[in-house]
């Protein structure tokens, strides 16, 4: 983990919005992206 002083601000991190109809895999996509260590 990064020390509190060097932690990125929310505005410095690009955001991705995931949206879709129910049962289209949006939760699966979110979970896969959350597993990426670079995020």
mmCIF file of N, CA and C in Angstrom:
data_model
loop_
_atom_site.group_PDB
_atom_site.id
_atom_site.type_symbol
_atom_site.label_atom_id
_atom_site.label_comp_id
_atom_site.label_asym_id
_atom_site.label_seq_id
_atom_site.Cartn_x
_atom_site.Cartn_y
_atom_site.Cartn_z
ATOM 1 N N UNK A 1 0.834 -1.195 0.000
ATOM 2 C CA UNK A 1 0.000 0.000 0.000
ATOM 3 C C UNK A 1 0.869 1.244 0.000
ATOM 4 N N UNK A 2 0.316 2.320 -0.493
ATOM 5 C CA UNK A 2 1.036 3.586 -0.555
ATOM 6 C C UNK A 2 0.848 4.352 0.750
ATOM 7 N N UNK A 3 1.876 5.081 1.152
ATOM 8 C CA UNK A 3 1.689 5.944 2.328
ATOM 9 C C UNK A 3 0.595 6.978 2.064
ATOM 10 N N UNK A 4 -0.027 7.434 3.104
ATOM 11 C CA UNK A 4 -1.143 8.368 2.976
ATOM 12 C C UNK A 4 -0.739 9.649 2.254
ATOM 13 N N UNK A 5 0.486 10.117 2.436
ATOM 14 C CA UNK A 5 0.919 11.375 1.833
ATOM 15 C C UNK A 5 1.020 11.276 0.308
ATOM 16 N N UNK A 6 1.321 10.108 -0.241
ATOM 17 C CA UNK A 6 1.515 9.980 -1.683
ATOM 18 C C UNK A 6 0.339 9.308 -2.380
ATOM 19 N N UNK A 7 -0.722 9.068 -1.660
ATOM 20 C CA UNK A 7 -1.879 8.415 -2.258
ATOM 21 C C UNK A 7 -2.502 9.322 -3.313
ATOM 22 N N UNK A 8 -2.888 8.722 -4.454
ATOM 23 C CA UNK A 8 -3.461 9.508 -5.544
ATOM 24 C C UNK A 8 -4.810 10.086 -5.138
ATOM 25 N N UNK A 9 -5.097 11.258 -5.634
ATOM 26 C CA UNK A 9 -6.406 11.849 -5.426
ATOM 27 C C UNK A 9 -7.390 11.174 -6.372
ATOM 28 N N UNK A 10 -8.652 11.171 -5.998
ATOM 29 C CA UNK A 10 -9.668 10.561 -6.852
ATOM 30 C C UNK A 10 -9.692 11.234 -8.214
ATOM 31 N N UNK A 11 -9.495 12.539 -8.252
ATOM 32 C CA UNK A 11 -9.543 13.260 -9.524
ATOM 33 C C UNK A 11 -8.363 12.911 -10.425
ATOM 34 N N UNK A 12 -7.277 12.329 -9.881
ATOM 35 C CA UNK A 12 -6.116 11.939 -10.672
ATOM 36 C C UNK A 12 -6.286 10.576 -11.338
ATOM 37 N N UNK A 13 -7.277 9.820 -10.920
ATOM 38 C CA UNK A 13 -7.488 8.479 -11.449
ATOM 39 C C UNK A 13 -8.611 8.526 -12.479
ATOM 40 N N UNK A 14 -8.353 8.058 -13.716
ATOM 41 C CA UNK A 14 -9.431 8.058 -14.703
ATOM 42 C C UNK A 14 -10.562 7.124 -14.262
ATOM 43 N N UNK A 15 -11.779 7.562 -14.455
ATOM 44 C CA UNK A 15 -12.936 6.778 -14.039
ATOM 45 C C UNK A 15 -13.549 6.057 -15.234
ATOM 46 N N UNK A 16 -14.122 4.901 -14.951
ATOM 47 C CA UNK A 16 -14.846 4.125 -15.953
ATOM 48 C C UNK A 16 -16.236 3.876 -15.394
ATOM 49 N N UNK A 17 -17.244 4.139 -16.191
ATOM 50 C CA UNK A 17 -18.626 3.877 -15.794
ATOM 51 C C UNK A 17 -19.082 2.625 -16.531
ATOM 52 N N UNK A 18 -19.532 1.636 -15.776
ATOM 53 C CA UNK A 18 -20.037 0.395 -16.358
ATOM 54 C C UNK A 18 -21.545 0.395 -16.188
ATOM 55 N N UNK A 19 -22.257 0.330 -17.292
ATOM 56 C CA UNK A 19 -23.715 0.284 -17.213
ATOM 57 C C UNK A 19 -24.230 -0.716 -18.236
ATOM 58 N N UNK A 20 -25.382 -1.247 -17.961
ATOM 59 C CA UNK A 20 -25.980 -2.214 -18.867
ATOM 60 C C UNK A 20 -27.279 -2.741 -18.291
ATOM 61 N N UNK A 21 -27.974 -3.456 -19.117
ATOM 62 C CA UNK A 21 -29.227 -4.066 -18.688
ATOM 63 C C UNK A 21 -28.935 -5.215 -17.727
ATOM 64 N N UNK A 22 -29.933 -5.611 -16.932
ATOM 65 C CA UNK A 22 -29.736 -6.743 -16.029
ATOM 66 C C UNK A 22 -29.362 -8.014 -16.801
ATOM 67 N N UNK A 23 -28.522 -8.815 -16.197
ATOM 68 C CA UNK A 23 -28.100 -10.117 -16.733
ATOM 69 C C UNK A 23 -27.278 -9.999 -18.015
ATOM 70 N N UNK A 24 -26.501 -8.904 -18.155
ATOM 71 C CA UNK A 24 -25.677 -8.741 -19.353
ATOM 72 C C UNK A 24 -24.188 -8.852 -19.052
ATOM 73 N N UNK A 25 -23.817 -9.172 -17.827
ATOM 74 C CA UNK A 25 -22.418 -9.380 -17.491
ATOM 75 C C UNK A 25 -21.709 -8.177 -16.905
ATOM 76 N N UNK A 26 -22.439 -7.136 -16.521
ATOM 77 C CA UNK A 26 -21.778 -5.950 -15.977
ATOM 78 C C UNK A 26 -21.111 -6.235 -14.635
ATOM 79 N N UNK A 27 -21.717 -7.051 -13.804
ATOM 80 C CA UNK A 27 -21.109 -7.392 -12.518
ATOM 81 C C UNK A 27 -19.858 -8.239 -12.738
ATOM 82 N N UNK A 28 -19.911 -9.167 -13.676
ATOM 83 C CA UNK A 28 -18.740 -9.974 -13.998
ATOM 84 C C UNK A 28 -17.608 -9.091 -14.506
ATOM 85 N N UNK A 29 -17.917 -8.162 -15.386
ATOM 86 C CA UNK A 29 -16.903 -7.242 -15.895
ATOM 87 C C UNK A 29 -16.302 -6.417 -14.763
ATOM 88 N N UNK A 30 -17.145 -5.916 -13.874
ATOM 89 C CA UNK A 30 -16.657 -5.149 -12.720
ATOM 90 C C UNK A 30 -15.723 -5.999 -11.868
ATOM 91 N N UNK A 31 -16.108 -7.237 -11.590
ATOM 92 C CA UNK A 31 -15.282 -8.116 -10.758
ATOM 93 C C UNK A 31 -13.954 -8.439 -11.431
ATOM 94 N N UNK A 32 -13.955 -8.646 -12.740
ATOM 95 C CA UNK A 32 -12.711 -8.911 -13.462
ATOM 96 C C UNK A 32 -11.783 -7.706 -13.422
ATOM 97 N N UNK A 33 -12.345 -6.529 -13.610
ATOM 98 C CA UNK A 33 -11.527 -5.317 -13.581
ATOM 99 C C UNK A 33 -10.999 -5.048 -12.176
ATOM 100 N N UNK A 34 -11.756 -5.400 -11.154
ATOM 101 C CA UNK A 34 -11.328 -5.191 -9.769
ATOM 102 C C UNK A 34 -10.162 -6.101 -9.396
ATOM 103 N N UNK A 35 -9.997 -7.213 -10.102
ATOM 104 C CA UNK A 35 -8.898 -8.144 -9.821
ATOM 105 C C UNK A 35 -7.571 -7.673 -10.395
ATOM 106 N N UNK A 36 -7.584 -6.682 -11.285
ATOM 107 C CA UNK A 36 -6.360 -6.198 -11.921
ATOM 108 C C UNK A 36 -5.504 -5.472 -10.892
ATOM 109 N N UNK A 37 -4.276 -5.928 -10.662
ATOM 110 C CA UNK A 37 -3.445 -5.290 -9.634
ATOM 111 C C UNK A 37 -3.029 -3.862 -9.981
ATOM 112 N N UNK A 38 -3.109 -3.457 -11.232
ATOM 113 C CA UNK A 38 -2.711 -2.095 -11.599
ATOM 114 C C UNK A 38 -3.803 -1.076 -11.305
ATOM 115 N N UNK A 39 -4.957 -1.523 -10.870
ATOM 116 C CA UNK A 39 -6.062 -0.591 -10.590
ATOM 117 C C UNK A 39 -6.173 -0.304 -9.118
#
